């Protein structure tokens, strides 16, 4: 179980960032007092528009960023005080982690397996399973830079799952993928759930969240504005689809409101 308790993350902005963001503010509150619980064995969706704070929230959860305020625990382990213990339980897939283009999928898989303290036999059997599932086998000795976008993404997914983690955190896993590849990735998330894993996924694609997630948290401008099953979110807004529900919440909580 994952508990996010009053999480706030404030970034300091340098001159360049101020210019880019067209603001005189010296800080940006990217996540504003978010509390939520992710239950073991569910697919939990973080839904929000660009800049809502999805990646920041997930990076705090994945021990890559320190919360400014608040606490996050993973199965009782604090992400700051026991970051190593948390890292053993999770995998984190994000678009900003780049694989070294010179290396092959085969090498990278082995390298990350060793990093997680796995022995060669375990790495090999895990590689067989994941490379076969994602159709990586025939590309396994090519350089990452020679692979298509979709194949690169599948390789990063396989590599991120080498240690067979209990909790899988995916930041916009289908970003930039065609529908066939996206479907393969989403099907894999369902498979992980069927195996009893906990999956947390961020997206701004409504149809994806609608089909995939047991529960959905809607984040607008760093704040959690709604949380529930698809049915609950629709009932709360008297709508019959997630996109309509999202816009109802956006009308109330969006910047223009
Ligand atoms: N390192 C940083 N320094 C300063 N501001 C940042 C930094 N990273 C993110 N931000 C700002 O914090 C806010 C939340 O960003 P975040 O990347 O968490 O949003 P997101 O929901 O993942 O958006 P996207 O859909 O574009 O990936 C945005 O306004 C962003 O510009
Ligand atoms: Mg993001």
Tab-separated table of C-alpha atoms and ligand atoms in Angstrom:
chain	number	residue	atom	x	y	z
A	1	UNK	CA	0.000	0.000	0.000
A	2	UNK	CA	1.183	3.494	-0.845
A	3	UNK	CA	0.229	6.455	1.286
A	4	UNK	CA	0.778	9.993	0.136
A	5	UNK	CA	0.116	12.302	3.027
A	6	UNK	CA	-0.136	16.056	2.458
A	7	UNK	CA	2.531	16.067	-0.253
A	8	UNK	CA	3.720	19.486	-1.359
A	9	UNK	CA	6.601	20.072	-3.750
A	10	UNK	CA	7.920	23.542	-4.404
A	11	UNK	CA	10.580	24.177	-7.047
A	12	UNK	CA	12.904	27.163	-6.917
A	13	UNK	CA	12.954	28.881	-10.280
A	14	UNK	CA	16.151	30.246	-11.770
A	15	UNK	CA	16.200	33.249	-14.129
A	16	UNK	CA	16.003	31.041	-17.214
A	17	UNK	CA	13.006	29.133	-15.881
A	18	UNK	CA	11.292	32.410	-14.900
A	19	UNK	CA	11.723	33.608	-18.462
A	20	UNK	CA	10.505	30.339	-19.960
A	21	UNK	CA	7.479	30.275	-17.693
A	22	UNK	CA	6.864	34.002	-18.209
A	23	UNK	CA	6.703	34.711	-14.507
A	24	UNK	CA	8.458	36.870	-11.902
A	25	UNK	CA	7.757	34.271	-9.217
A	26	UNK	CA	10.881	32.741	-7.747
A	27	UNK	CA	9.132	29.510	-6.790
A	28	UNK	CA	6.603	27.156	-8.354
A	29	UNK	CA	4.307	25.003	-6.261
A	30	UNK	CA	4.100	21.948	-8.514
A	31	UNK	CA	2.234	19.730	-6.034
A	32	UNK	CA	-0.055	21.330	-3.496
A	33	UNK	CA	-1.074	19.337	-0.415
A	34	UNK	CA	-1.977	16.071	-2.125
A	35	UNK	CA	-3.129	13.130	-0.006
A	36	UNK	CA	-4.131	9.775	-1.440
A	37	UNK	CA	-3.807	6.063	-0.885
A	38	UNK	CA	-3.025	3.464	-3.525
A	39	UNK	CA	-4.223	-0.014	-2.575
A	40	UNK	CA	-2.152	-3.108	-3.194
A	41	UNK	CA	-3.164	-4.871	-6.396
A	42	UNK	CA	-4.966	-2.009	-8.109
A	43	UNK	CA	-4.240	0.005	-11.209
A	44	UNK	CA	-4.294	3.593	-10.022
A	45	UNK	CA	-4.369	6.442	-12.514
A	46	UNK	CA	-3.086	9.991	-12.100
A	47	UNK	CA	-4.935	12.085	-14.626
A	48	UNK	CA	-4.034	15.674	-15.400
A	49	UNK	CA	-3.197	18.134	-18.143
A	50	UNK	CA	0.345	19.336	-18.995
A	51	UNK	CA	2.046	20.791	-15.956
A	52	UNK	CA	-0.547	19.454	-13.500
A	53	UNK	CA	2.134	17.885	-11.317
A	54	UNK	CA	1.927	14.213	-12.317
A	55	UNK	CA	5.623	13.672	-12.959
A	56	UNK	CA	6.598	15.610	-9.835
A	57	UNK	CA	4.288	13.479	-7.688
A	58	UNK	CA	5.624	10.262	-9.193
A	59	UNK	CA	9.250	11.376	-8.835
A	60	UNK	CA	8.672	12.064	-5.137
A	61	UNK	CA	7.089	8.620	-4.781
A	62	UNK	CA	9.972	7.011	-6.658
A	63	UNK	CA	12.524	8.600	-4.231
A	64	UNK	CA	14.029	10.789	-6.967
A	65	UNK	CA	12.798	14.067	-5.490
A	66	UNK	CA	12.480	15.086	-1.862
A	67	UNK	CA	9.057	16.362	-0.839
A	68	UNK	CA	9.048	19.969	0.370
A	69	UNK	CA	6.342	19.018	2.843
A	70	UNK	CA	4.411	15.905	3.664
A	71	UNK	CA	5.236	12.243	3.729
A	72	UNK	CA	5.046	9.250	1.425
A	73	UNK	CA	5.262	5.654	2.573
A	74	UNK	CA	5.441	2.464	0.536
A	75	UNK	CA	4.397	-0.576	2.549
A	76	UNK	CA	5.245	1.430	5.644
A	77	UNK	CA	8.693	2.512	4.392
A	78	UNK	CA	9.306	6.246	4.202
A	79	UNK	CA	10.542	7.354	0.774
A	80	UNK	CA	13.057	9.769	2.299
A	81	UNK	CA	14.285	7.864	5.350
A	82	UNK	CA	14.272	4.436	3.723
A	83	UNK	CA	14.735	5.260	0.072
A	84	UNK	CA	16.777	2.139	-0.637
A	85	UNK	CA	14.119	-0.152	0.786
A	86	UNK	CA	11.505	1.643	-1.305
A	87	UNK	CA	13.617	1.381	-4.449
A	88	UNK	CA	13.809	-2.377	-4.047
A	89	UNK	CA	10.022	-2.600	-4.140
A	90	UNK	CA	9.341	-0.320	-7.072
A	91	UNK	CA	10.176	0.305	-10.656
A	92	UNK	CA	9.826	3.724	-12.215
A	93	UNK	CA	9.438	4.320	-15.896
A	94	UNK	CA	9.571	7.877	-17.144
A	95	UNK	CA	10.202	9.610	-20.426
A	96	UNK	CA	13.093	11.622	-19.082
A	97	UNK	CA	15.226	8.609	-18.223
A	98	UNK	CA	17.250	8.097	-21.346
A	99	UNK	CA	18.989	4.858	-22.160
A	100	UNK	CA	22.530	5.165	-23.403
A	101	UNK	CA	22.116	4.965	-27.207
A	102	UNK	CA	25.392	3.086	-27.690
A	103	UNK	CA	24.334	0.011	-25.753
A	104	UNK	CA	22.189	-2.914	-26.823
A	105	UNK	CA	18.933	-4.023	-25.117
A	106	UNK	CA	20.704	-7.216	-24.133
A	107	UNK	CA	23.556	-5.350	-22.423
A	108	UNK	CA	21.258	-2.859	-20.696
A	109	UNK	CA	19.011	-5.594	-19.342
A	110	UNK	CA	21.997	-7.435	-17.931
A	111	UNK	CA	23.519	-4.247	-16.525
A	112	UNK	CA	20.351	-3.239	-14.659
A	113	UNK	CA	19.800	-6.787	-13.463
A	114	UNK	CA	23.268	-6.762	-11.884
A	115	UNK	CA	22.568	-3.337	-10.418
A	116	UNK	CA	19.593	-4.884	-8.645
A	117	UNK	CA	21.823	-7.630	-7.296
A	118	UNK	CA	20.384	-10.415	-9.465
A	119	UNK	CA	22.423	-13.435	-10.532
A	120	UNK	CA	23.001	-14.309	-14.184
A	121	UNK	CA	20.488	-17.179	-14.280
A	122	UNK	CA	17.668	-15.011	-12.895
A	123	UNK	CA	18.484	-12.212	-15.297
A	124	UNK	CA	18.482	-14.658	-18.196
A	125	UNK	CA	15.070	-16.176	-17.428
A	126	UNK	CA	13.546	-12.763	-16.777
A	127	UNK	CA	15.017	-11.480	-20.033
A	128	UNK	CA	13.575	-14.395	-21.971
A	129	UNK	CA	10.097	-13.692	-20.600
A	130	UNK	CA	10.096	-9.922	-21.105
A	131	UNK	CA	11.927	-9.847	-24.444
A	132	UNK	CA	9.556	-12.449	-25.841
A	133	UNK	CA	6.471	-10.636	-24.562
A	134	UNK	CA	7.514	-7.317	-26.068
A	135	UNK	CA	9.024	-8.764	-29.252
A	136	UNK	CA	12.484	-7.453	-28.388
A	137	UNK	CA	14.409	-10.696	-28.952
A	138	UNK	CA	15.340	-10.113	-32.586
A	139	UNK	CA	16.585	-6.572	-31.778
A	140	UNK	CA	18.426	-7.465	-28.624
A	141	UNK	CA	21.929	-6.979	-30.036
A	142	UNK	CA	21.244	-3.770	-31.933
A	143	UNK	CA	22.269	-0.399	-30.518
A	144	UNK	CA	19.417	1.433	-28.798
A	145	UNK	CA	19.933	4.397	-31.161
A	146	UNK	CA	19.044	2.160	-34.119
A	147	UNK	CA	15.672	1.157	-32.678
A	148	UNK	CA	12.291	2.708	-33.486
A	149	UNK	CA	10.544	4.894	-30.888
A	150	UNK	CA	8.146	2.103	-30.008
A	151	UNK	CA	10.894	-0.486	-29.664
A	152	UNK	CA	12.948	1.890	-27.485
A	153	UNK	CA	9.963	2.362	-25.221
A	154	UNK	CA	9.402	-1.393	-24.979
A	155	UNK	CA	13.072	-1.870	-24.121
A	156	UNK	CA	12.868	0.758	-21.367
A	157	UNK	CA	9.805	-0.964	-19.973
A	158	UNK	CA	11.484	-4.371	-20.011
A	159	UNK	CA	14.640	-2.978	-18.425
A	160	UNK	CA	12.693	-1.133	-15.728
A	161	UNK	CA	10.962	-4.403	-14.791
A	162	UNK	CA	14.072	-6.585	-14.631
A	163	UNK	CA	13.859	-7.097	-10.854
A	164	UNK	CA	10.177	-8.099	-10.955
A	165	UNK	CA	9.038	-5.300	-8.611
A	166	UNK	CA	5.825	-5.447	-6.558
A	167	UNK	CA	4.963	-1.876	-7.454
A	168	UNK	CA	5.209	-0.490	-10.950
A	169	UNK	CA	5.128	3.259	-11.537
A	170	UNK	CA	4.697	4.379	-15.134
A	171	UNK	CA	4.776	8.043	-16.113
A	172	UNK	CA	2.833	8.406	-19.361
A	173	UNK	CA	3.941	5.024	-20.695
A	174	UNK	CA	2.204	5.332	-24.058
A	175	UNK	CA	3.427	8.825	-24.897
A	176	UNK	CA	4.506	8.927	-28.531
A	177	UNK	CA	3.516	5.343	-29.286
A	178	UNK	CA	1.263	4.189	-32.105
A	179	UNK	CA	-1.995	2.459	-31.158
A	180	UNK	CA	-0.661	-1.060	-31.628
A	181	UNK	CA	2.381	-0.488	-29.439
A	182	UNK	CA	0.328	1.502	-26.918
A	183	UNK	CA	-2.115	-1.390	-26.680
A	184	UNK	CA	0.713	-3.851	-26.025
A	185	UNK	CA	1.958	-1.648	-23.188
A	186	UNK	CA	-1.502	-1.237	-21.651
A	187	UNK	CA	-2.152	-4.978	-21.928
A	188	UNK	CA	1.080	-5.548	-20.073
A	189	UNK	CA	-0.082	-3.273	-17.248
A	190	UNK	CA	-3.226	-5.406	-16.969
A	191	UNK	CA	-1.090	-8.524	-16.917
A	192	UNK	CA	0.933	-7.067	-14.040
A	193	UNK	CA	-2.284	-6.440	-12.147
A	194	UNK	CA	-3.400	-10.016	-12.818
A	195	UNK	CA	-0.112	-11.150	-11.293
A	196	UNK	CA	-1.022	-9.235	-8.141
A	197	UNK	CA	1.218	-6.207	-8.661
A	198	UNK	CA	0.285	-2.646	-7.861
A	199	UNK	CA	0.384	-0.309	-10.840
A	200	UNK	CA	0.419	3.484	-10.785
A	201	UNK	CA	0.186	5.177	-14.111
A	202	UNK	CA	-0.029	8.815	-15.127
A	203	UNK	CA	-1.722	9.929	-18.287
A	204	UNK	CA	-3.557	12.767	-19.932
A	205	UNK	CA	-5.328	10.361	-22.272
A	206	UNK	CA	-8.866	10.003	-20.957
A	207	UNK	CA	-9.756	6.857	-22.899
A	208	UNK	CA	-6.689	5.135	-21.519
A	209	UNK	CA	-7.502	5.946	-17.901
A	210	UNK	CA	-11.136	5.026	-18.484
A	211	UNK	CA	-10.315	1.549	-19.769
A	212	UNK	CA	-7.382	0.728	-17.569
A	213	UNK	CA	-7.687	2.171	-14.093
A	214	UNK	CA	-9.531	0.808	-11.084
A	215	UNK	CA	-9.407	4.243	-9.500
A	216	UNK	CA	-8.484	7.615	-10.910
A	217	UNK	CA	-7.118	10.745	-9.235
A	218	UNK	CA	-7.668	13.985	-11.101
A	219	UNK	CA	-4.951	16.581	-10.534
A	220	UNK	CA	-5.424	20.156	-11.644
A	221	UNK	CA	-2.711	22.749	-11.070
A	222	UNK	CA	-0.983	20.651	-8.419
A	223	UNK	CA	-4.130	19.963	-6.428
A	224	UNK	CA	-6.074	16.737	-6.117
A	225	UNK	CA	-9.599	17.683	-7.099
A	226	UNK	CA	-11.277	14.287	-7.387
A	227	UNK	CA	-10.586	10.661	-6.629
A	228	UNK	CA	-12.681	7.590	-7.286
A	229	UNK	CA	-13.686	4.840	-9.657
A	230	UNK	CA	-14.861	5.803	-13.119
A	231	UNK	CA	-18.458	5.283	-11.983
A	232	UNK	CA	-17.947	7.474	-8.937
A	233	UNK	CA	-16.369	10.318	-10.914
A	234	UNK	CA	-19.176	10.177	-13.470
A	235	UNK	CA	-21.835	10.088	-10.775
A	236	UNK	CA	-20.288	13.076	-8.989
A	237	UNK	CA	-20.430	15.128	-12.173
A	238	UNK	CA	-23.594	13.617	-13.656
A	239	UNK	CA	-21.739	12.633	-16.795
A	240	UNK	CA	-21.323	9.334	-18.577
A	241	UNK	CA	-17.744	9.510	-19.709
A	242	UNK	CA	-14.434	10.438	-18.164
A	243	UNK	CA	-13.644	13.303	-20.503
A	244	UNK	CA	-16.933	15.006	-19.675
A	245	UNK	CA	-16.354	14.357	-15.981
A	246	UNK	CA	-12.842	15.843	-16.275
A	247	UNK	CA	-14.181	19.037	-17.829
A	248	UNK	CA	-16.767	19.400	-15.084
A	249	UNK	CA	-13.979	19.299	-12.519
A	250	UNK	CA	-11.898	21.621	-14.689
A	251	UNK	CA	-14.714	24.181	-14.777
A	252	UNK	CA	-14.634	24.352	-10.998
A	253	UNK	CA	-10.907	23.989	-10.322
A	254	UNK	CA	-9.106	25.084	-13.508
A	255	UNK	CA	-7.110	28.307	-13.686
A	256	UNK	CA	-9.712	30.102	-15.769
A	257	UNK	CA	-12.416	29.271	-13.229
B	1	LIG	N1	12.776	21.035	-12.175
B	1	LIG	C1	11.797	21.953	-12.208
B	1	LIG	N2	12.043	23.234	-11.846
B	1	LIG	C2	11.065	24.157	-11.860
B	1	LIG	N3	9.780	23.910	-12.201
B	1	LIG	C3	9.475	22.663	-12.567
B	1	LIG	C4	10.458	21.618	-12.592
B	1	LIG	N4	9.845	20.475	-13.001
B	1	LIG	C5	8.560	20.791	-13.209
B	1	LIG	N5	8.316	22.098	-12.955
B	1	LIG	C6	7.021	22.803	-13.046
B	1	LIG	O1	6.136	22.178	-12.126
B	1	LIG	C7	4.835	22.015	-12.685
B	1	LIG	C8	4.452	20.543	-12.678
B	1	LIG	O2	5.291	19.845	-13.573
B	1	LIG	P1	5.174	18.278	-13.842
B	1	LIG	O3	6.262	17.933	-14.780
B	1	LIG	O4	5.117	17.570	-12.545
B	1	LIG	O5	3.755	18.182	-14.542
B	1	LIG	P2	3.109	16.989	-15.395
B	1	LIG	O6	1.726	16.812	-14.909
B	1	LIG	O7	4.004	15.813	-15.369
B	1	LIG	O8	3.050	17.620	-16.856
B	1	LIG	P3	3.244	16.921	-18.313
B	1	LIG	O9	1.910	16.388	-18.710
B	1	LIG	O10	3.634	18.067	-19.179
B	1	LIG	O11	4.288	15.862	-18.201
B	1	LIG	C9	4.902	22.631	-14.059
B	1	LIG	O12	4.441	23.968	-13.958
B	1	LIG	C10	6.372	22.616	-14.407
B	1	LIG	O13	6.692	23.666	-15.275
B	2	LIG	MG1	4.937	14.705	-16.817
